[in-house]
mmCIF file of C-alpha atoms in Angstrom:
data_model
loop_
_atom_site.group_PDB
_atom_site.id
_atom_site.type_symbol
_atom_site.label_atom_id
_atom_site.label_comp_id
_atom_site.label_asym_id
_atom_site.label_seq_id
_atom_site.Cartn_x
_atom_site.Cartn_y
_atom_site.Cartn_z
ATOM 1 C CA UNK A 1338 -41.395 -86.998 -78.086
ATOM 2 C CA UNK A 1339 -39.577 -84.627 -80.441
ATOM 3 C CA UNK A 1340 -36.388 -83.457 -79.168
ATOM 4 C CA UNK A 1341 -36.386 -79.238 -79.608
ATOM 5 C CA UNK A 1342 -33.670 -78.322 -81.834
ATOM 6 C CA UNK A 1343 -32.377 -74.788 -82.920
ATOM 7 C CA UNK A 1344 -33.227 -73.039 -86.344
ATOM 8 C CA UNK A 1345 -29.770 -73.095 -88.134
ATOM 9 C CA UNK A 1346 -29.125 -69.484 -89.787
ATOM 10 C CA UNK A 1347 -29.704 -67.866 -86.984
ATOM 11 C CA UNK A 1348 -26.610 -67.480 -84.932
ATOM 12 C CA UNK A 1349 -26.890 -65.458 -81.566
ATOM 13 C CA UNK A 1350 -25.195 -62.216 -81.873
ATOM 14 C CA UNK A 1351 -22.157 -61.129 -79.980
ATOM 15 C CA UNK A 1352 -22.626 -57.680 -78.334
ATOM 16 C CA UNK A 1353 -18.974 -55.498 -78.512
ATOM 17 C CA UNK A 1354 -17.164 -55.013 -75.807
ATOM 18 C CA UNK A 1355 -18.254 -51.277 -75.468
ATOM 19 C CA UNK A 1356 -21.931 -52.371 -75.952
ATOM 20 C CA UNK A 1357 -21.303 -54.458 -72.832
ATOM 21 C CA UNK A 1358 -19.557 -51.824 -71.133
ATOM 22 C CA UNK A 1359 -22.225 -49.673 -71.786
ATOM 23 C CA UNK A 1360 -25.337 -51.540 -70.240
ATOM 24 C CA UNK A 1361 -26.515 -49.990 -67.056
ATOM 25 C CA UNK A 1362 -27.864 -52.519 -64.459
ATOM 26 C CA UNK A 1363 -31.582 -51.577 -63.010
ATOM 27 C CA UNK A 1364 -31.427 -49.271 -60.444
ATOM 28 C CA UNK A 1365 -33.044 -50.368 -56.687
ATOM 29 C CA UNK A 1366 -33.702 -48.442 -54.443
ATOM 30 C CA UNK A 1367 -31.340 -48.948 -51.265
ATOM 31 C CA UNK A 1368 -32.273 -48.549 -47.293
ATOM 32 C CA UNK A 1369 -30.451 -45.735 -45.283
ATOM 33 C CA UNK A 1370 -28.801 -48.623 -43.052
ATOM 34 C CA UNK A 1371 -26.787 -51.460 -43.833
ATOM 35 C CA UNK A 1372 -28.346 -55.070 -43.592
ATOM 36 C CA UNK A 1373 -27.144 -58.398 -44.759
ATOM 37 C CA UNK A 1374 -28.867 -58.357 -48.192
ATOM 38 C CA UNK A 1375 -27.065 -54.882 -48.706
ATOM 39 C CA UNK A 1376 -23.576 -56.269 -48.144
ATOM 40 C CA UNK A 1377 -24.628 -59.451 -50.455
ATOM 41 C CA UNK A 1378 -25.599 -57.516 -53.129
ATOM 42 C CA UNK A 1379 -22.047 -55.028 -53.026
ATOM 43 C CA UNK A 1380 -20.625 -58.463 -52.717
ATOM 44 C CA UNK A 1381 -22.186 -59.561 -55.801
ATOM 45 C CA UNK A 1382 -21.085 -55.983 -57.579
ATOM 46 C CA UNK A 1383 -17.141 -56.076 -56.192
ATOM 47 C CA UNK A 1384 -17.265 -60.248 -57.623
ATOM 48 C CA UNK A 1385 -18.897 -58.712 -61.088
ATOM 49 C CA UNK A 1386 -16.028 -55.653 -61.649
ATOM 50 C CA UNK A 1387 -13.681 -58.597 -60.735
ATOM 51 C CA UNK A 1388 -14.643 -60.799 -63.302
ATOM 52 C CA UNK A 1389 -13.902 -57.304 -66.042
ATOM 53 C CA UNK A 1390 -11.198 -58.632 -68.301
ATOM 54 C CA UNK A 1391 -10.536 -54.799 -69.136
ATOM 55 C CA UNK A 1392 -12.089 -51.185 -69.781
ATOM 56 C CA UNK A 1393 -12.200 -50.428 -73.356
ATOM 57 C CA UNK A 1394 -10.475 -47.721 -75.204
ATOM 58 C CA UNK A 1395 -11.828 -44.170 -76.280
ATOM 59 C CA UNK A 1396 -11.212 -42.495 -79.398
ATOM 60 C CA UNK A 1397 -7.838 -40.339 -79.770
ATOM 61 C CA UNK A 1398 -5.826 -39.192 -81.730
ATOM 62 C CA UNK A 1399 -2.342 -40.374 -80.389
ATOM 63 C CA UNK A 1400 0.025 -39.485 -83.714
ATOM 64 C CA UNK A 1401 -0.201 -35.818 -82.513
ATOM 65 C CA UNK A 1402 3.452 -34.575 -81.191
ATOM 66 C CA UNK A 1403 2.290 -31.205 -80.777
ATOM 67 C CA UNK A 1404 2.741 -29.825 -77.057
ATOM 68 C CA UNK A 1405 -0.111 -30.941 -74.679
ATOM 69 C CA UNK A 1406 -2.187 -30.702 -71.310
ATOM 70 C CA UNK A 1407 -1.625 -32.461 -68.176
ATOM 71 C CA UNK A 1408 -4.355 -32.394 -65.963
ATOM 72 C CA UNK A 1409 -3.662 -33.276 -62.067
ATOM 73 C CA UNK A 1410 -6.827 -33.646 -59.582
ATOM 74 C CA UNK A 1411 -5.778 -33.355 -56.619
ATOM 75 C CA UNK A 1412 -7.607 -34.653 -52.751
ATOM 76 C CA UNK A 1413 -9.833 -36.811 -54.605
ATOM 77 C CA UNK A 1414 -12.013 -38.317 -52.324
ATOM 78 C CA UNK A 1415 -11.464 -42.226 -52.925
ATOM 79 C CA UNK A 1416 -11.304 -44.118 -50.012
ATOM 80 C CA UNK A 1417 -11.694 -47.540 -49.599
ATOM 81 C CA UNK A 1418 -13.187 -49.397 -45.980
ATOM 82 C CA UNK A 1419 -14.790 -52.201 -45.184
ATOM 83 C CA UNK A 1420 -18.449 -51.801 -44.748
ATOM 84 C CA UNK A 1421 -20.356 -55.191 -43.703
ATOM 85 C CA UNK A 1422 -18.745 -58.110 -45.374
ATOM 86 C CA UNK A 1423 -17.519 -56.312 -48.492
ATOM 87 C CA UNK A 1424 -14.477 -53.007 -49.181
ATOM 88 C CA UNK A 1425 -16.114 -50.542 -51.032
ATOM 89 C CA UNK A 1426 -15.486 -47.120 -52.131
ATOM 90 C CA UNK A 1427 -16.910 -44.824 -49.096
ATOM 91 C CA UNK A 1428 -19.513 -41.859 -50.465
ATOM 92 C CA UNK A 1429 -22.057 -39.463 -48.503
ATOM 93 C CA UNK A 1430 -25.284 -41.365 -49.864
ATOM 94 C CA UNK A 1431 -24.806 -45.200 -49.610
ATOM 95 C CA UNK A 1432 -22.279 -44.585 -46.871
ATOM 96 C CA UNK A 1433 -23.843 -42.047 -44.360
ATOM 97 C CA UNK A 1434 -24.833 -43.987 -41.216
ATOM 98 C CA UNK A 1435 -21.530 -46.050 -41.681
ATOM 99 C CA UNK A 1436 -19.484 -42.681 -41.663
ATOM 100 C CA UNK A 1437 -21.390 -41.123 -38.322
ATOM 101 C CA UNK A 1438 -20.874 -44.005 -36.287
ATOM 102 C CA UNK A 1439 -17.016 -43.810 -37.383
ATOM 103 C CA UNK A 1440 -17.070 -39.708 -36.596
ATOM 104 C CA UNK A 1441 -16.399 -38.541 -40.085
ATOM 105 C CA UNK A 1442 -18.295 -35.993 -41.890
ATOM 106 C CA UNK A 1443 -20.219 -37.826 -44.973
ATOM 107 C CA UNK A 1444 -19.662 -34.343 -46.308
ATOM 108 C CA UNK A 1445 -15.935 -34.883 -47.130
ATOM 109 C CA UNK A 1446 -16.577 -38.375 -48.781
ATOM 110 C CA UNK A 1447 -17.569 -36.804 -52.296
ATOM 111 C CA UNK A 1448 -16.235 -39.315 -55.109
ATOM 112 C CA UNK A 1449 -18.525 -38.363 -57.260
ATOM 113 C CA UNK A 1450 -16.458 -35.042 -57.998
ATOM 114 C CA UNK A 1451 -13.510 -36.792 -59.454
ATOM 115 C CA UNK A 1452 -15.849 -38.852 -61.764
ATOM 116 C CA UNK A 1453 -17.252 -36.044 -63.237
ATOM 117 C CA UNK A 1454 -13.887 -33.961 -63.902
ATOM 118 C CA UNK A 1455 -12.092 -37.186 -65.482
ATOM 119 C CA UNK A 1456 -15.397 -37.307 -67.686
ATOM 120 C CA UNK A 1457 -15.309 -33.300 -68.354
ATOM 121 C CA UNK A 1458 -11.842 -34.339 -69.446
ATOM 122 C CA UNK A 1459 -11.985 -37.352 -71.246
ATOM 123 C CA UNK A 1460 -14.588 -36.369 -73.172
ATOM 124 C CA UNK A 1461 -13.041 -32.662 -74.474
ATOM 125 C CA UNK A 1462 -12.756 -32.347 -78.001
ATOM 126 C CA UNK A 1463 -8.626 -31.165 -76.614
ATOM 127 C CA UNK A 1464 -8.065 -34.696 -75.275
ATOM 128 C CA UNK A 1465 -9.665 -36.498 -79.032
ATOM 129 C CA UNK A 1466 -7.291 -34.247 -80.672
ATOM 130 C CA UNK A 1467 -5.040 -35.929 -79.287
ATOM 131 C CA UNK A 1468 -3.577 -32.823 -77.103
ATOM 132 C CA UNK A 1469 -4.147 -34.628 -73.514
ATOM 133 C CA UNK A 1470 -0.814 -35.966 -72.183
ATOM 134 C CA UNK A 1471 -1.693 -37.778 -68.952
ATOM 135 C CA UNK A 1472 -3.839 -37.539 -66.141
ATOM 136 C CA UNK A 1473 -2.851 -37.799 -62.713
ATOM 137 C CA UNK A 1474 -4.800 -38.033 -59.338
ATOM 138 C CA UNK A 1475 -4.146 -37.854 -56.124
ATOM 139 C CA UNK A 1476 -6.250 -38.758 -53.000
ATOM 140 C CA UNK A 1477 -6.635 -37.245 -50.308
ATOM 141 C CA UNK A 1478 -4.931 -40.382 -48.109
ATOM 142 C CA UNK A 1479 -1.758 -39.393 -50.903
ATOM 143 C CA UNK A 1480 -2.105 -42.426 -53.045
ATOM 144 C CA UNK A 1481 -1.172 -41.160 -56.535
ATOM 145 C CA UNK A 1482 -2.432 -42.888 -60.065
ATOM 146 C CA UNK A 1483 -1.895 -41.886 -63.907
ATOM 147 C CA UNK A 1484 -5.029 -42.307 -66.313
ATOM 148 C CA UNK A 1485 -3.779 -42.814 -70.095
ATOM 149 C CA UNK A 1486 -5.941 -39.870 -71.786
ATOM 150 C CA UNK A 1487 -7.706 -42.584 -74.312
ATOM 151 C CA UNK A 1488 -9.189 -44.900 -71.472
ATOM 152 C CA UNK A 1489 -12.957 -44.841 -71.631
ATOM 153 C CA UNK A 1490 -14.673 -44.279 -67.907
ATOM 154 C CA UNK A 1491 -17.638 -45.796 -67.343
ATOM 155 C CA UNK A 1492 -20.698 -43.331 -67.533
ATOM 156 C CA UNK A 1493 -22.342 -44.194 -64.200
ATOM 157 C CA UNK A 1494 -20.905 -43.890 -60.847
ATOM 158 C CA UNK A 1495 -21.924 -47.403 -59.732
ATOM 159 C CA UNK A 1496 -19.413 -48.500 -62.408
ATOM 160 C CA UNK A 1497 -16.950 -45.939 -62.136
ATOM 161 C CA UNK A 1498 -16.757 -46.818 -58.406
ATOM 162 C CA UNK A 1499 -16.297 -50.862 -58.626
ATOM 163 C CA UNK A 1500 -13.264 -49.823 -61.222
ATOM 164 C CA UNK A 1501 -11.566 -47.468 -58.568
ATOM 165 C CA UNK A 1502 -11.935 -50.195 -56.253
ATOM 166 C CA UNK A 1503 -10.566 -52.405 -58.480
ATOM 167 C CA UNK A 1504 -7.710 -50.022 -59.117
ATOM 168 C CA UNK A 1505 -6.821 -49.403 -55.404
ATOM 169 C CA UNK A 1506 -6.865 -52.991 -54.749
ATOM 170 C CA UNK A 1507 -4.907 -54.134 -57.680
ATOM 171 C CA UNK A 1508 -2.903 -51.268 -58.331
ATOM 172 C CA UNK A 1509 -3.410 -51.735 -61.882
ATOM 173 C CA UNK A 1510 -5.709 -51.970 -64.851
ATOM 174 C CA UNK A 1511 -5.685 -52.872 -68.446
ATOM 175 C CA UNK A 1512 -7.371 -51.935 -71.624
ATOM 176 C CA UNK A 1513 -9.895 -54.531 -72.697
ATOM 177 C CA UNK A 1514 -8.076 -57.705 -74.477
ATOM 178 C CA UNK A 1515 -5.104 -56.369 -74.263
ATOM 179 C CA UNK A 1516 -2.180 -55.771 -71.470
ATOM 180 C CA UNK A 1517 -1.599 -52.398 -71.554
ATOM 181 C CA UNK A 1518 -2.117 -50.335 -68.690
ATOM 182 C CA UNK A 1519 -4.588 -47.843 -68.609
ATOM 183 C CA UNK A 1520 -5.073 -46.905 -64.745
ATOM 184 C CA UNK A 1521 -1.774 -47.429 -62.620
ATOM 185 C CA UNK A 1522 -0.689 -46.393 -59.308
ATOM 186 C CA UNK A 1523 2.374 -44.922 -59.365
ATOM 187 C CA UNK A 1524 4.741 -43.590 -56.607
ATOM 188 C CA UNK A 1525 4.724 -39.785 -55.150
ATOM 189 C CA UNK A 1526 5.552 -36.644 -55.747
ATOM 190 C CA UNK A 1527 3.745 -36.230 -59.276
ATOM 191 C CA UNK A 1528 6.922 -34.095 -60.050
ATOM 192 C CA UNK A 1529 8.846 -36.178 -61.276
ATOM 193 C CA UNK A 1530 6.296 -37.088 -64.171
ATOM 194 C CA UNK A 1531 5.732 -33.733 -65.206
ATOM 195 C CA UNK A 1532 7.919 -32.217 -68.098
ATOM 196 C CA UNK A 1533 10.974 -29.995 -67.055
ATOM 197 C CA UNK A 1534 9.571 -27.005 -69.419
ATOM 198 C CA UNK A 1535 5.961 -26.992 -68.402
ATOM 199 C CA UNK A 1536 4.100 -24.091 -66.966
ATOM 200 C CA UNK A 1537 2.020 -25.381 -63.723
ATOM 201 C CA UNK A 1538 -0.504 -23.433 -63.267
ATOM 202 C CA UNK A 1539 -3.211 -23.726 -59.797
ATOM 203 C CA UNK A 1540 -6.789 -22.998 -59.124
ATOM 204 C CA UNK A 1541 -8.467 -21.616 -56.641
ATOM 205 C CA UNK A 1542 -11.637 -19.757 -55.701
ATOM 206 C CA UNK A 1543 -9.484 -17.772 -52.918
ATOM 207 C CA UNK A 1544 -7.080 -16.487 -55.440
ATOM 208 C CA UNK A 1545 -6.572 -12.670 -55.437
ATOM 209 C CA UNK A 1546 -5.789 -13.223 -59.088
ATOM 210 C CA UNK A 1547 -9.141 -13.292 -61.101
ATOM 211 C CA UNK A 1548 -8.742 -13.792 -64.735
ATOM 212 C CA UNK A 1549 -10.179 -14.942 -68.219
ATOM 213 C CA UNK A 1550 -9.121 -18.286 -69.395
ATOM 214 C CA UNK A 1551 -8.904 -17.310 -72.689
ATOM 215 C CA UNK A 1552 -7.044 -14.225 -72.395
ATOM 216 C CA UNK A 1553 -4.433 -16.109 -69.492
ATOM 217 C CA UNK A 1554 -3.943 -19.294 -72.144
ATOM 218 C CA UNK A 1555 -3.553 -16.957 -75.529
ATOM 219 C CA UNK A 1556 -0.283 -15.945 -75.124
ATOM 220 C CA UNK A 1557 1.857 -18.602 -73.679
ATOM 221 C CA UNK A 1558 3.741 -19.603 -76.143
ATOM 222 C CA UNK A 1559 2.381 -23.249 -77.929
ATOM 223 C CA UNK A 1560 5.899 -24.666 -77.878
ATOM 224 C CA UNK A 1561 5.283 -25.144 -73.945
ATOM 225 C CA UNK A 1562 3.318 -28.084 -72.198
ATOM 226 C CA UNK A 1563 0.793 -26.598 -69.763
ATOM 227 C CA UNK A 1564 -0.296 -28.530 -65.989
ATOM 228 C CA UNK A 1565 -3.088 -27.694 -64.765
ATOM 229 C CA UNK A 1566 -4.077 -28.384 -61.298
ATOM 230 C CA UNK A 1567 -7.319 -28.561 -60.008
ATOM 231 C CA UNK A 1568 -9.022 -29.679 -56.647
ATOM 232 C CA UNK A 1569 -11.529 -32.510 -56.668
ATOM 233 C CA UNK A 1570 -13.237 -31.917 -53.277
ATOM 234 C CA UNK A 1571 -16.103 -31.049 -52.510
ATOM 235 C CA UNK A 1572 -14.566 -27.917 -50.261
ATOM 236 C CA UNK A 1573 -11.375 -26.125 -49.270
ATOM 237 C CA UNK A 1574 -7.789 -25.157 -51.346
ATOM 238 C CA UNK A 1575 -5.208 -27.038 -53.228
ATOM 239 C CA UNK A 1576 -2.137 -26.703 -51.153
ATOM 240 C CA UNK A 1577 1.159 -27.631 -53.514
ATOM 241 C CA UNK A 1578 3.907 -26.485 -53.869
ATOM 242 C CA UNK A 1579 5.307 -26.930 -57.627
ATOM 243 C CA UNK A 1580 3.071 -24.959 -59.568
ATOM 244 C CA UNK A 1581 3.770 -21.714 -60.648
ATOM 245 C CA UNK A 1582 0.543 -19.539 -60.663
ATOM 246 C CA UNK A 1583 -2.447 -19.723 -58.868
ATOM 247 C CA UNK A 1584 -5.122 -18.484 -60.512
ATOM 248 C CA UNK A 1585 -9.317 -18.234 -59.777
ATOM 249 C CA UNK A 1586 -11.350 -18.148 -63.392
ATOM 250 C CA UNK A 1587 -14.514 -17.136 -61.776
ATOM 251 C CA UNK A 1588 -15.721 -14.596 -58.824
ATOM 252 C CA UNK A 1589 -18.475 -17.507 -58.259
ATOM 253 C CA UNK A 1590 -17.518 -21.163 -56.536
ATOM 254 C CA UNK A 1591 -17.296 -23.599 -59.008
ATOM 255 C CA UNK A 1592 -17.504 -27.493 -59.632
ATOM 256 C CA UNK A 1593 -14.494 -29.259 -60.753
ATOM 257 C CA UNK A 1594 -15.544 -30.467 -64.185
ATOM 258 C CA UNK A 1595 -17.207 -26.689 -64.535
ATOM 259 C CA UNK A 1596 -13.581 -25.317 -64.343
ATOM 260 C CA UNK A 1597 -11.964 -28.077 -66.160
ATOM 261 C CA UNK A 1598 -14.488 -27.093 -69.076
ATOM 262 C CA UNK A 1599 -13.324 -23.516 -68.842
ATOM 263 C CA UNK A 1600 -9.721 -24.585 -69.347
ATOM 264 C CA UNK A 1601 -10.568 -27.210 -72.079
ATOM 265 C CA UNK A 1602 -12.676 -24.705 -73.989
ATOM 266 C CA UNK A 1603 -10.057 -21.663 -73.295
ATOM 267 C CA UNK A 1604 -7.358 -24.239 -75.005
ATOM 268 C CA UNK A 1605 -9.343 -25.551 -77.669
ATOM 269 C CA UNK A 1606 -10.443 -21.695 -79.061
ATOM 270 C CA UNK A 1607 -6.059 -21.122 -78.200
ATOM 271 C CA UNK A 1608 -5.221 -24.058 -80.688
ATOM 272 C CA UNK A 1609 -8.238 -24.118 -83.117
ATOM 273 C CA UNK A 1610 -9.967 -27.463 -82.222
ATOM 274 C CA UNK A 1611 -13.528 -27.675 -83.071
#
């Protein structure tokens, strides 16, 4: 009996880390309840974003020293519990029965807002220009974390979920094959990480002040860094009390990524970044 060798010359290829990164696992479609294969198969996703050496890094332009954005989200919803036999991040869809028989309103558990405004700012033509100085967010528990403007989120929730809970858990995580830090929980107030000469400006829909982004950015002077501050709930105000202005961009409700594209557009148009 022959013995089945391999063809020499053809060597299996090695996918890149972002390739990797990138693939999105099949979806399946999920009961309303929780069972024991459920709970197995989040077990099987927290062991997988375990086993993550890293998240890769995004394009940026990091020589710039020009003055910059700070972005701070604040009540994100991203709270971990232990549902079944596994901690996972709690949302309104996978999570709603769970929530109800603990009284809370599956309405408030929304952390699919904060995903979206990190991506609406991580993917802005202001932060690849290299004009994005940090990130920070706060939940609505208080916990408080910096994101390095050149991380690269996963695209999917799923994904961007299992590397929160990673992040909560470990308090800590690092670019892909390397040790720096890219996610970190840090200690309160977000003050203190702010610069002394920035102008902090809030956003509400209940503001009585009602501008134009573009016409509120153009003439603050580009030798100042500017913090903006933006809810990421799904409903009610930012309540802080460091920043400066509070301001409302539109006379309609909107999203948080929708207004963080506002400012990011406003900015780029202010400083010529196409």
């Amino acid at each position: 009996m022959v013995r089945p060798y391999t063809m020499k010359g053809h060597k299996r290829k090695k996918k890149s880390e972002e390739d990797r990164y990138d693939r999105e696992e099949e979806e399946q479609e999920q009961p309303d309840g929780f069972d024991e294969k459920e709970d197995q198969g989040h077990e099987e996703e927290e062991e997988a974003v375990h086993e993550m050496e890293g998240i890769p890094i995004g394009p940026s332009d990091r020589s710039t020293k020009k003055p910059g954005v700070i972005f701070v989200l604040e009540k994100a919803s991203l709270e971990v519990a232990k549902v079944g036999k596994s901690y996972q991040i709690l949302n309104s869809d996978d999570h709603a029965n769970f929530l109800k028989r603990n009284n809370k309103n599956p309405a408030d558990y929304r952390p699919d807002i904060v995903h979206q405004a990190l991506l609406s700012i991580l993917d802005s033509p202001l932060t690849k220009a290299g004009r994005l100085r940090a990130v920070f967010v706060k939940t609505e528990k208080g916990v408080l974390f910096e994101v390095k403007p050149h991380v690269r989120l996963p695209r999917t929730y799923k994904r961007f979920s299992g590397i929160m809970l990673q992040l909560l858990q470990k308090l800590s995580i690092t670019a892909a094959g390397k040790r720096e830090k890219l996610l970190r929980v840090i200690k309160n107030p977000v003050t203190q990480y702010l610069p002394v000469n920035s102008q902090k400006i809030g956003f509400s829909y209940s503001s009585d002040k009602l501008v134009k982004m573009r016409n509120h950015v153009a003439p603050i002077s580009d030798d100042v860094d500017l913090v903006f501050v933006v809810g990421a709930m799904a409903h009610g105000k930012i309540e802080t009390d460091y920043t400066d202005d509070l301001i409302a961009i539109s006379g309609y409700p909107m999203s948080a990524a929708r207004c963080i594209a506002r400012i990011c557009e406003a900015l780029e148009d202010k400083w010529d970044i196409l």
